[in-house]
Every structure is written in C-alpha cells, then in structure tokens.
Short mmCIF file of C-alpha atoms in Angstrom, two decimals:
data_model
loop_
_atom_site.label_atom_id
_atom_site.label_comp_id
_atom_site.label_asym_id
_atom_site.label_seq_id
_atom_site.Cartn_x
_atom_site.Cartn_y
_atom_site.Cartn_z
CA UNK A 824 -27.56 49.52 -24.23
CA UNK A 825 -27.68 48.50 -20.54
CA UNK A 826 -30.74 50.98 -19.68
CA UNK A 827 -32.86 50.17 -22.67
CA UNK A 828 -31.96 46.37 -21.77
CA UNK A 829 -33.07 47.70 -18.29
CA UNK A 830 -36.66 49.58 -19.18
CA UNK A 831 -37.49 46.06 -21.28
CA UNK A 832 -37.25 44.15 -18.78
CA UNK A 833 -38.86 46.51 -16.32
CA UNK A 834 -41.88 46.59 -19.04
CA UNK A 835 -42.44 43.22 -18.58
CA UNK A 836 -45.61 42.25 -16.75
CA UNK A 837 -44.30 38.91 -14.95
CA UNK A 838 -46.88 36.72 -13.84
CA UNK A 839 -46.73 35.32 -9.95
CA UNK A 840 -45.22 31.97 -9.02
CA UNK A 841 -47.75 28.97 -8.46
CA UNK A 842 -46.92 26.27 -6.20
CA UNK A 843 -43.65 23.77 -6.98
CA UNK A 844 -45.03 21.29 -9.14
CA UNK A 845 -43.42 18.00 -7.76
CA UNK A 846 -41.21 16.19 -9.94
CA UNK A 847 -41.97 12.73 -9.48
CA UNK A 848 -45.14 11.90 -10.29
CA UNK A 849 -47.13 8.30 -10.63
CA UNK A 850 -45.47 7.04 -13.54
CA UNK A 851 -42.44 7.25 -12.01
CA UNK A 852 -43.55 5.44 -8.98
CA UNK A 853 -44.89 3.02 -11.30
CA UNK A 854 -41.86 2.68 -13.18
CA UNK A 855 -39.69 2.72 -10.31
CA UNK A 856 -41.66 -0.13 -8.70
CA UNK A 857 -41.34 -2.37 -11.98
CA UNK A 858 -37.75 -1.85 -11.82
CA UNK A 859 -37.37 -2.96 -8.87
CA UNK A 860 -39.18 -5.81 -9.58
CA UNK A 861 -37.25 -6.84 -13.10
CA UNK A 862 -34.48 -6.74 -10.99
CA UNK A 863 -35.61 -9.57 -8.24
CA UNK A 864 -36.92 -11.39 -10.62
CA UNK A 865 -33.71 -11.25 -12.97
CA UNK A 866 -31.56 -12.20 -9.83
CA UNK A 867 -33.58 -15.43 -9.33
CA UNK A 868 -32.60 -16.42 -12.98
CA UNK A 869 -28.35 -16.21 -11.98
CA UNK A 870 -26.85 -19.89 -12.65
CA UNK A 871 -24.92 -19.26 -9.37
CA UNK A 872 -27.57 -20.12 -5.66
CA UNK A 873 -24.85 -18.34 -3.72
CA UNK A 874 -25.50 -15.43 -6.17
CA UNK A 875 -28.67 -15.48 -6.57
CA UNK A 876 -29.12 -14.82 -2.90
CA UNK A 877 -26.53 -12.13 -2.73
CA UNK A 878 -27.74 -10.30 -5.57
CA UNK A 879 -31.05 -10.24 -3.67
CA UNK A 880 -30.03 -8.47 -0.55
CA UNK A 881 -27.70 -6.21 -2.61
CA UNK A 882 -31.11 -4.80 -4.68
CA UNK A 883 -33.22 -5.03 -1.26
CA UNK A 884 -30.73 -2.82 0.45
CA UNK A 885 -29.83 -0.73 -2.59
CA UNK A 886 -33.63 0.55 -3.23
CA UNK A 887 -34.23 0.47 1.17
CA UNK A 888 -31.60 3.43 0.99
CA UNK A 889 -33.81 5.58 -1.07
CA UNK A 890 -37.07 4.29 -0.31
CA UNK A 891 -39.02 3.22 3.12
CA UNK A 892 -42.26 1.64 3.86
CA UNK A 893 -44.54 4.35 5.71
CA UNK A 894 -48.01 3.39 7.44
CA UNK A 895 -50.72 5.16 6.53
CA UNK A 896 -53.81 6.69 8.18
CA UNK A 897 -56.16 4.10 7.28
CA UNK A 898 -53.57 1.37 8.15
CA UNK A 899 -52.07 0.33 4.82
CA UNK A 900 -48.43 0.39 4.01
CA UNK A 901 -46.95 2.26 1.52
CA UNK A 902 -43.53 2.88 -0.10
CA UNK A 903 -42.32 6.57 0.26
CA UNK A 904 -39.44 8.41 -0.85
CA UNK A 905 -36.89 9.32 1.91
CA UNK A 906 -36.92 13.12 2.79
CA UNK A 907 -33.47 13.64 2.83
CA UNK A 908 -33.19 12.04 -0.77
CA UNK A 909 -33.42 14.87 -3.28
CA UNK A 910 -34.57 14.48 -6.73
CA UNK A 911 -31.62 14.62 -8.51
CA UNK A 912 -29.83 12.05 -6.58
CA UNK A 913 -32.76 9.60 -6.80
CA UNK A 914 -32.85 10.24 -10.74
CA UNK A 915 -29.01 9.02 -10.85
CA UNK A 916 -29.97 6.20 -8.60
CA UNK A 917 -32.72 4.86 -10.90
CA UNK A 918 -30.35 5.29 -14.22
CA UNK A 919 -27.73 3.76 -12.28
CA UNK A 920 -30.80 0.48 -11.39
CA UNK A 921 -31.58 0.51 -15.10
CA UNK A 922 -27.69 -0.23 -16.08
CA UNK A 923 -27.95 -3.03 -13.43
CA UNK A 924 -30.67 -4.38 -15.14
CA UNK A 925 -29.32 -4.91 -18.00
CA UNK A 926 -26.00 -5.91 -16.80
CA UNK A 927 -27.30 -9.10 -14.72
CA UNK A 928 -29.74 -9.81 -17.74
CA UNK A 929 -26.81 -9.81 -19.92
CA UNK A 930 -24.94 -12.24 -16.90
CA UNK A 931 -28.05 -14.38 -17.08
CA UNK A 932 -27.82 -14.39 -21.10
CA UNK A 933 -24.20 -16.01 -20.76
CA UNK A 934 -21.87 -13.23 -21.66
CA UNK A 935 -18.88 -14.18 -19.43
CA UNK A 936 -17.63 -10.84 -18.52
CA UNK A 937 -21.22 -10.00 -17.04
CA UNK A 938 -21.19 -13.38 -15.51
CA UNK A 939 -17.47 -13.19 -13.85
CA UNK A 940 -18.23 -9.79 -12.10
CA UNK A 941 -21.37 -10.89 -10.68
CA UNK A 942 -19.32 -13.88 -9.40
CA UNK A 943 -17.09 -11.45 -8.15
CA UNK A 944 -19.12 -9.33 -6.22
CA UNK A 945 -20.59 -13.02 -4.41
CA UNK A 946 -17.19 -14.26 -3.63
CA UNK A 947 -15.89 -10.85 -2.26
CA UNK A 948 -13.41 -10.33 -5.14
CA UNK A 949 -15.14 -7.11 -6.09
CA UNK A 950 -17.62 -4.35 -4.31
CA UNK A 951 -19.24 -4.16 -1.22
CA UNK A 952 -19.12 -7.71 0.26
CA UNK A 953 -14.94 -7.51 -0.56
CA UNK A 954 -14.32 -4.24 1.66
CA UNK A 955 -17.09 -6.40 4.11
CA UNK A 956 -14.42 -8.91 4.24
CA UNK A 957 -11.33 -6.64 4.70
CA UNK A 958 -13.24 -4.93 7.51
CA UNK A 959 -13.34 -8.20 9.81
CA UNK A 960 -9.26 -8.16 9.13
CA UNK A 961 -8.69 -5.23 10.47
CA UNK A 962 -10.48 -5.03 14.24
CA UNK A 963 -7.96 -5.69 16.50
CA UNK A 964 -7.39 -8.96 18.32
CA UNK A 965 -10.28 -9.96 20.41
CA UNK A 966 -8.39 -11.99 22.78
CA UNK A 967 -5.87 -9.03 24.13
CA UNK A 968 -5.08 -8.73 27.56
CA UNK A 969 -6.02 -5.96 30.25
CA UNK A 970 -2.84 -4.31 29.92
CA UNK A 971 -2.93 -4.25 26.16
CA UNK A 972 -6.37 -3.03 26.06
CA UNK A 973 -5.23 -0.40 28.45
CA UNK A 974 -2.19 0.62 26.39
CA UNK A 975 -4.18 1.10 22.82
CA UNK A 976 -6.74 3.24 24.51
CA UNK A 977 -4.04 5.47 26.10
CA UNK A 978 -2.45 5.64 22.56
CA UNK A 979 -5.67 6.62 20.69
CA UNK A 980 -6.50 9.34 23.22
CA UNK A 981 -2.95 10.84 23.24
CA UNK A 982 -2.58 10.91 19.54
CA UNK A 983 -4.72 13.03 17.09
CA UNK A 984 -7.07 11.45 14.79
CA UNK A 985 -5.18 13.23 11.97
CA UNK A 986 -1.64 11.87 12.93
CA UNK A 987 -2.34 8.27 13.68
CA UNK A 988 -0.98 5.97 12.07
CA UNK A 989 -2.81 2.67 10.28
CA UNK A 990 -0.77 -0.64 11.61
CA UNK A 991 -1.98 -4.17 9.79
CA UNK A 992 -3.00 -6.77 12.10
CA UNK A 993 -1.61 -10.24 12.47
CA UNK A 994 -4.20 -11.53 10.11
CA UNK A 995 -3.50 -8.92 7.23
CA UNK A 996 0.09 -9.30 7.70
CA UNK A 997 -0.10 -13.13 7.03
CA UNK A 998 -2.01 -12.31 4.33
CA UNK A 999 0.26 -10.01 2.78
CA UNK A 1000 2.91 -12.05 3.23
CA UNK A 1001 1.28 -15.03 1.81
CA UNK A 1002 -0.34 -13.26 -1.71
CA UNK A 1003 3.21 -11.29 -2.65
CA UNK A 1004 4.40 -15.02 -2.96
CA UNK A 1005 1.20 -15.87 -5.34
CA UNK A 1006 1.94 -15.39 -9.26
CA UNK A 1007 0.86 -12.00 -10.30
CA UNK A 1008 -1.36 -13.65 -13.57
CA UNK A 1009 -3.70 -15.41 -10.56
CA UNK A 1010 -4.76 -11.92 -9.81
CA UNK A 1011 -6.93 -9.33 -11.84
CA UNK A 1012 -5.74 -6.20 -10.27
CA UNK A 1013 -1.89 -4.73 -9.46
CA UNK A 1014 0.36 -6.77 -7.88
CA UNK A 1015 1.70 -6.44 -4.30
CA UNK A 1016 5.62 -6.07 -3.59
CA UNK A 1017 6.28 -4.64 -0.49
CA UNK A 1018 5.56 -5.63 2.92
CA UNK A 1019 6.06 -2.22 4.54
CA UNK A 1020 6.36 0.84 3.71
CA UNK A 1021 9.18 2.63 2.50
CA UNK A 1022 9.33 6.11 3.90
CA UNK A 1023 12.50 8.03 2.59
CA UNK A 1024 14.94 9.99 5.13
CA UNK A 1025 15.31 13.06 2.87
CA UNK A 1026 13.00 14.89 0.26
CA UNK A 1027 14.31 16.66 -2.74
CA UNK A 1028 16.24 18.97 -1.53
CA UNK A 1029 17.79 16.80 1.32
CA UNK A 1030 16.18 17.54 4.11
CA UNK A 1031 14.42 15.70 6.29
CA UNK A 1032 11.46 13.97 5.76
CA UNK A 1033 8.47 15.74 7.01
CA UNK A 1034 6.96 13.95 9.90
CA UNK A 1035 3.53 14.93 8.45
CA UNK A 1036 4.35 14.07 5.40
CA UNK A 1037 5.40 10.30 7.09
CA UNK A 1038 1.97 10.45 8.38
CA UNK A 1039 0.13 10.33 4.57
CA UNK A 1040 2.85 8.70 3.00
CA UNK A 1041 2.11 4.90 5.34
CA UNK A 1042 -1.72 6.41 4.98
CA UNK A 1043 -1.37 6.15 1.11
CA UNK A 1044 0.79 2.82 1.42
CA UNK A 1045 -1.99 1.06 3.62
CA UNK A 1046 -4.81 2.38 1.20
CA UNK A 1047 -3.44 0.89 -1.77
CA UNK A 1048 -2.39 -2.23 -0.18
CA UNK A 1049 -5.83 -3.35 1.10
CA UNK A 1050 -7.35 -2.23 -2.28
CA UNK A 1051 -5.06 -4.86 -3.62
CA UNK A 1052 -5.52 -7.41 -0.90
CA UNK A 1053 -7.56 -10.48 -2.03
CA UNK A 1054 -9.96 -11.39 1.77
CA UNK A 1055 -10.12 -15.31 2.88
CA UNK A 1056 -13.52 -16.51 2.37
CA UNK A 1057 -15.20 -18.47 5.47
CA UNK A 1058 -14.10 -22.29 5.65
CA UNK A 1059 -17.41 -23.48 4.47
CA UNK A 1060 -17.91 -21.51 1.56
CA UNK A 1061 -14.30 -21.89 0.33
CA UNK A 1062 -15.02 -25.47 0.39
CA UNK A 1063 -18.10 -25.31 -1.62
CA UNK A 1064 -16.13 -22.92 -3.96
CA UNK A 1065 -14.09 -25.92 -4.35
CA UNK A 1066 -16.50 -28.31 -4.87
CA UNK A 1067 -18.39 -26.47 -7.75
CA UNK A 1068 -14.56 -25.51 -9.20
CA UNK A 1069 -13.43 -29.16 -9.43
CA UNK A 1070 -16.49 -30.91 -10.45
CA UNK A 1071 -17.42 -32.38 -6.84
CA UNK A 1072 -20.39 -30.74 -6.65
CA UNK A 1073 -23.45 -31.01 -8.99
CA UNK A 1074 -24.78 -28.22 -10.84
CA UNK A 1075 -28.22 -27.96 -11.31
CA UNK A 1076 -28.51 -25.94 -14.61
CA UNK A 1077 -29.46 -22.82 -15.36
CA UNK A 1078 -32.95 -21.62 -13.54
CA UNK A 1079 -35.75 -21.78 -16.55
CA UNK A 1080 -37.04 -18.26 -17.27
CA UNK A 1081 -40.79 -16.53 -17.04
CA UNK A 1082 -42.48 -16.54 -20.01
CA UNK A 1083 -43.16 -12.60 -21.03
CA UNK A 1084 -46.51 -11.77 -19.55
CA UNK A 1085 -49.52 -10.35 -21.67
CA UNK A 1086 -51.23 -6.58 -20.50
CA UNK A 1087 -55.32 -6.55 -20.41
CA UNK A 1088 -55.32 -5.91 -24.35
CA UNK A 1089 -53.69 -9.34 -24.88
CA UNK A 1090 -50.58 -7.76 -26.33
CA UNK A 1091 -47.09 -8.57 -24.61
CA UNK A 1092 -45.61 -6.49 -22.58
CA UNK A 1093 -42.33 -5.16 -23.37
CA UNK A 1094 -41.79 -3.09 -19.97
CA UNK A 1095 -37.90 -3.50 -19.24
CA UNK A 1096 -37.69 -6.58 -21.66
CA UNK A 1097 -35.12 -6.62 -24.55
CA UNK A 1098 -34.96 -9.33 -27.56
CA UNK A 1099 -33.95 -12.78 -26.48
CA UNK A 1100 -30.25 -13.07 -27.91
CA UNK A 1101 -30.88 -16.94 -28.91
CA UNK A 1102 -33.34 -15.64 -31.05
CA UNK A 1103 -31.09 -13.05 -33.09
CA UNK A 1104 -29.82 -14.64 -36.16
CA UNK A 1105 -26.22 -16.08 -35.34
CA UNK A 1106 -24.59 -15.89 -38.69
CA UNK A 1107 -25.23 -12.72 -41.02
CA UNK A 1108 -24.51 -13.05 -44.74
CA UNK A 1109 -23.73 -10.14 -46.24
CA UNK A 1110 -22.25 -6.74 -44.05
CA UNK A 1111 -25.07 -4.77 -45.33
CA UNK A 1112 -27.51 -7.03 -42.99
CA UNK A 1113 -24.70 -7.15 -40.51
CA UNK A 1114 -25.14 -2.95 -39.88
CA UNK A 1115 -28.97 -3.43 -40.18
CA UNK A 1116 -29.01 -5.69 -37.27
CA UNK A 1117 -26.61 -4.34 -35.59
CA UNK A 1118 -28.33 -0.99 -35.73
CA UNK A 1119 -31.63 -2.77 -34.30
CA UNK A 1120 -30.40 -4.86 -31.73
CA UNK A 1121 -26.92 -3.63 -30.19
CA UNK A 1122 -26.83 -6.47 -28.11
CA UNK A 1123 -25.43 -8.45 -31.16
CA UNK A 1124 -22.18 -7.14 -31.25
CA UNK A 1125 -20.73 -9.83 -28.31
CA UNK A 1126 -22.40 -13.19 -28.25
CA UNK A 1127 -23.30 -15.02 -25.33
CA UNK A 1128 -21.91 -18.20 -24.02
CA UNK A 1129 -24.13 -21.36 -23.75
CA UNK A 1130 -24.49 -22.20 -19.91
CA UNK A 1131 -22.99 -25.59 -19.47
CA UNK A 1132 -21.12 -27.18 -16.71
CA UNK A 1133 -17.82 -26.92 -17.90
CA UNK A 1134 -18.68 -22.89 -18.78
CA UNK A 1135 -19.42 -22.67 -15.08
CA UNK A 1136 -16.67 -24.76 -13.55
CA UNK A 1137 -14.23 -22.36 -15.51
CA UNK A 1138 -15.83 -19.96 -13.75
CA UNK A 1139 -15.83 -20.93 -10.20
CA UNK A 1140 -12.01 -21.73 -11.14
CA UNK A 1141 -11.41 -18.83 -12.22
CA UNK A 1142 -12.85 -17.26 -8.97
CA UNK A 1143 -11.25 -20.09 -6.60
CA UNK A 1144 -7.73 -19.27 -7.46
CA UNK A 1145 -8.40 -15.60 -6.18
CA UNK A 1146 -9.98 -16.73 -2.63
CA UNK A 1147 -7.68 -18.09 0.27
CA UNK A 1148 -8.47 -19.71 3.28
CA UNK A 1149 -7.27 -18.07 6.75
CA UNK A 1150 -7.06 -20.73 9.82
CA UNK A 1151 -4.96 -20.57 13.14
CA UNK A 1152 -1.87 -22.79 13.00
CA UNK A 1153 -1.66 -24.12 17.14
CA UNK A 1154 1.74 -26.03 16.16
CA UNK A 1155 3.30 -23.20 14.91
CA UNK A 1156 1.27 -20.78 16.36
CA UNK A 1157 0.98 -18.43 13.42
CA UNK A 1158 -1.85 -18.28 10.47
CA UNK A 1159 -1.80 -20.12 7.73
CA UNK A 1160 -3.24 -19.76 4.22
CA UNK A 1161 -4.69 -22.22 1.96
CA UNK A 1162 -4.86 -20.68 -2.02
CA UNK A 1163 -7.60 -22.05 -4.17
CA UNK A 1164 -6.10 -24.26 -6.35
CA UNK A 1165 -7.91 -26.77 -8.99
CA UNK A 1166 -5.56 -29.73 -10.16
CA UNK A 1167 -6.47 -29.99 -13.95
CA UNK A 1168 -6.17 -33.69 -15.27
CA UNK A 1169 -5.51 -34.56 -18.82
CA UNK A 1170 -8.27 -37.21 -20.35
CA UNK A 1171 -6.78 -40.10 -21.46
CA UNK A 1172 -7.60 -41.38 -24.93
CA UNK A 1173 -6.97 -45.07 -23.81
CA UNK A 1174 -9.35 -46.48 -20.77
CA UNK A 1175 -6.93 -47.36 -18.44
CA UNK A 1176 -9.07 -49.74 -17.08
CA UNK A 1177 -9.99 -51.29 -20.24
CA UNK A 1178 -8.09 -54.90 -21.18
CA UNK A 1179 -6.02 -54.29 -24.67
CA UNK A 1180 -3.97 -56.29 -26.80
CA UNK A 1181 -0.61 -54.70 -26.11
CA UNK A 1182 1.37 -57.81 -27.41
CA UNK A 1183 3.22 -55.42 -30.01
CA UNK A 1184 4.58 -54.37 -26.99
CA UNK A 1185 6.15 -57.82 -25.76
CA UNK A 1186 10.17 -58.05 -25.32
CA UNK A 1187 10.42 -54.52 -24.64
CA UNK A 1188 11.60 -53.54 -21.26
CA UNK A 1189 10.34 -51.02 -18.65
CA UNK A 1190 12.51 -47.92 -19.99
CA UNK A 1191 11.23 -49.07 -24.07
CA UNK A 1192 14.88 -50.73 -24.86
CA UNK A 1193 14.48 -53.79 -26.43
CA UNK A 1194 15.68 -56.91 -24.18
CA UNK A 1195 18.78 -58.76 -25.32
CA UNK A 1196 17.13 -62.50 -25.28
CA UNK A 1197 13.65 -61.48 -27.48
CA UNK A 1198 16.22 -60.50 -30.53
CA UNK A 1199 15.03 -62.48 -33.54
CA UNK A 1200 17.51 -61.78 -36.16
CA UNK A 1201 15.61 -60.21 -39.03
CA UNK A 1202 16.01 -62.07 -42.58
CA UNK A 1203 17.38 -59.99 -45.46
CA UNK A 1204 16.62 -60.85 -49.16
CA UNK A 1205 18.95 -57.72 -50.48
CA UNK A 1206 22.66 -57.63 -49.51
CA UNK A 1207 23.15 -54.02 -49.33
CA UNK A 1208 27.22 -52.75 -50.12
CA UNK A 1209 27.26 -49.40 -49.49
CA UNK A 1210 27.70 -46.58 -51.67
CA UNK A 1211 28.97 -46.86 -54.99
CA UNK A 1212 31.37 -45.01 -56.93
CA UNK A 1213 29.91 -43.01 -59.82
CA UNK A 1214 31.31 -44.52 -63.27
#
C-alpha cells in the first residue's frame, strides 16, 4: 500500500509555484480605512467629553501600532502596513476593531453595561489608562537623598533581576491601607485583606521554606494586589468627577448623530451601520413575532436606556465611589486619601420653604406630646360602662 501510494504520487505532473499572491488586497484597505473611521466618528457621539477624547487617542494609537503613514515618491502620504505586522495578527486586530465598533455603538445606544466600561476605561477603573495610573505609584520617591540614591543602585546591581524582590512605595502603601478599610460592595473586582504578605516558615513536609520559592510567592502577592488596587485620579479631574456625580455640573445632552449618508446611486449606505434600536418595535405581541425579530435584529434581546441626566449622574456615581484622591498631608506628614463619595438627599414632598396652615398642629409640643394647658376636655353624649355580663 505505501509504494503504490508512492508511484501515484510520483505520477503526478505538479505544476511550478507562481509568485505569493498577497493577502490583503484593496478592499481590505478600503474596509480597513472605513473602520477606522466608524470608529472616530462613533467616539464623538459618547455622552461623556472626558470620554469622548480618550476613546479618540485609544483608536489613534490602537490602528498607529499596525499601520504608519509612509511618503511616497511623488510626495504624497500614504498609510502602509507595518513590516513586522504579519497577516494573521493584523486579521485578529481588525475582528478585534469590528467588536469595538459595535461595543461603543451599543454605549452610545444607552445600554448601561456598554456605557459603564467605557466610563471605566476614562476614569482608569479598567484597561490601559488604569495600569497608566498604577505605573506613576510605583517609581520611587523623587525627592531621595544622595545616600539613598546610592544605596538602591548598589542593591539593584548586587541582586539578580530574577531574585529581587517588588517593595510598595509610600504612596501604594497608603493606598492599600486606605481601600482594605472601604466596603467591599464599592468595588467591582476581589477585595483586598492583607497588607503584606504572608510567607509561611515550613512547606508540606516541614521544611523550610524555599528562599526561591519566597521570591515568587511576594512576586504573586504584589501582582494580585495592584490588579486589585483602585489608582487616585488627578485633583482636577476627581473634582469634575464630582461635579457631574452630584449634579454641580451641567450636562449638555447627548451629542446629536450623522444622518446615514447616501452612495452615488442614491441608495443608503449600510457600510458598518446596524438598525437604530429606537426604531425596533418595543413591545411584541405574540412570541411567534418575538423569535421573528429576534432572529432579524439580535440587538433586541437587551434594551437600551434613554440618556437623561439622572441615567448619567448614576453613572458618574457609580464611577466616583471607585476613584480616590491622593494628596500630601504636611501636618501629619503622611498621605491622605479622599474616597468619592455622593451624599444622596431624600426630596421632600412638602416645600419647606412654602407657608402652610399647620394650625392642626397647635398645643402640641416639640417632642409631639400634647401640652398640659391646651387640654379641652372632650364632651361625651354616650356614658360608656364597660363590659357587660352575658345574660
């Protein structure tokens, strides 16, 4: 069987290899280029000015990685493709734009999970911006001294990279300190309990600890802690935070969206659009329409919240009570945080600024007991006995 599966394939007249075909061709360039322009123009429509102009720089520098802009012979500028990009990382890049896409279009739309992590990822709760934030945290103090400057350096070229170990800084320390204190339910990921970390003397068959294994066991610690960490936001910006969260600060509304543009045929075009969810039918009568439209637009399953002020002020709440404030205590000489905190106040049916007619109320003291000289005794036309006995 193997030499007659051998003298087939020897009988075969192959033809020679041609030149690699490339893979991307111009509709891809055209489609990647109308992706990437959906996507600025969806970020302009965010309810949020802070994230509009995040989201910006995040889909500038997120389509810069894979793309540069490459002068030509006869001086134009073009967009190329990076060398060292290969295909199939630049096709996962695109799926992973598209996704994007429609996540911020769904944020824009009003569904509140889309919305929050978008929020997130402005703030610094989430992504790229958070680890951004925890960065800053950990350089060491710029105002050290000779000597100390002198001593770290000697430490880091004594010890090997492998076997150093990863100390928090004054700053992250506070920190620490401060959000173990916080209620775990103001938080959306694990809570923090420990404030160092607890290396055992013995393993499991009592011995002694491994000093190698000491080495990745405060590595693992400190890697889990600052993933849990929540970073102080700059003074300004926690302010305005606070000004949009309690009310302070006017929002302007949500931005009003491009019509959808028309091709050459007069047709509209439907490049990366999708049906308008206010335009779905909100209330389906019978569950036989229900899986018809549900089968058309998938979209319909979760509705989308109307984009009012007091949506968006839950919001920002929501994301205020995650960010703290760092600043440098000179009394006590020590950092001190300030958690986000919005003081929610009842409305009051009555206007207390409104004259009533509270004379029901007269001869009633402070504490509602009524005061011995406004007793009126109260005329009786039935002179009641008691119980009877049953005859």
């Amino acid at each position: 069987m193997r030499w007659g599966l051998v003298r087939h394939l020897s009988s075969l007249q192959l033809k020679p290899a041609g030149p690699l075909q490339p893979t991307t061709t111009v509709n891809d360039h055209r489609e990647t280029i109308l992706l990437y322009r959906a996507l600025l123009r969806q970020c302009t429509y965010l309810p949020d000015s802070a994230a509009r102009k995040y989201m910006w720089i995040h889909v500038v520098d997120r389509f810069h990685a894979y793309y540069t802009k490459v002068k030509i012979p006869d001086g134009r500028t073009v967009v190329r493709k990076n060398k060292a990009v290969d295909e199939k990382k630049l096709s996962g890049a695109l799926k992973d734009a598209r996704k994007s896409l429609k996540y911020i279009q769904r944020a824009n739309d009003g569904h509140i999970n889309n919305l929050r992590t978008v929020l997130d990822m402005t703030y610094g709760r989430v992504g790229k911006r958070r680890r951004q934030l925890i960065f800053k945290l950990q350089a060491p103090d710029p105002l050290m001294d000779d000597a100390s400057v002198a001593k770290l350096s000697a430490q880091i070229s004594q010890e090997p990279r492998r076997k150093r170990v990863p100390e928090l800084t004054d700053e992250l320390s506070a920190l620490l300190k401060s959000q173990i204190k916080q209620p775990s339910t103001r938080f959306d990921r694990a809570p923090l309990r420990e404030l160092a970390p607890k290396v055992p003397a013995v393993n499991i068959w009592q011995r002694k600890f491994p000093e190698k294994r000491k080495v990745n066991f405060i590595k693992a610690w400190y890697a889990r802690t600052l993933d849990r960490l929540m970073p102080p936001l700059e003074a300004a910006e926690w302010e305005r935070l606070q000004g949009l969260a309690a009310g302070d600060i006017r929002w302007d509304g949500p931005v009003p969206q491009r019509k959808l543009g028309t091709v050459r045929s007069g047709n509209p075009c439907h490049s990366f659009n999708r049906v308008a969810l206010r335009d779905l039918p909100h209330r389906l009568t019978t569950s036989t329409e229900r899986i018809v439209e549900k089968e058309k637009h998938p979209e319909i399953n979760s509705r989308p919240h109307q984009l009012t002020p007091r949506f968006m002020r839950r919001l920002w709440s929501n994301i205020f009570q995650k960010c703290p404030r760092l600043d440098w205590d000179n009394k006590m000489k020590k950092w001190d945080l300030t958690w986000g905190d919005v003081e929610k106040e009842a409305a009051l049916a009555i206007d207390p600024h409104k004259k009533l007619l509270l004379g029901v109320f007269d001869g009633v003291d402070d504490e509602g007991h009524i005061r011995p000289d406004s007793v009126d005794p109260i005329p009786c036309s039935v002179n009641y006995q008691g119980p009877q006995p049953v005859k």
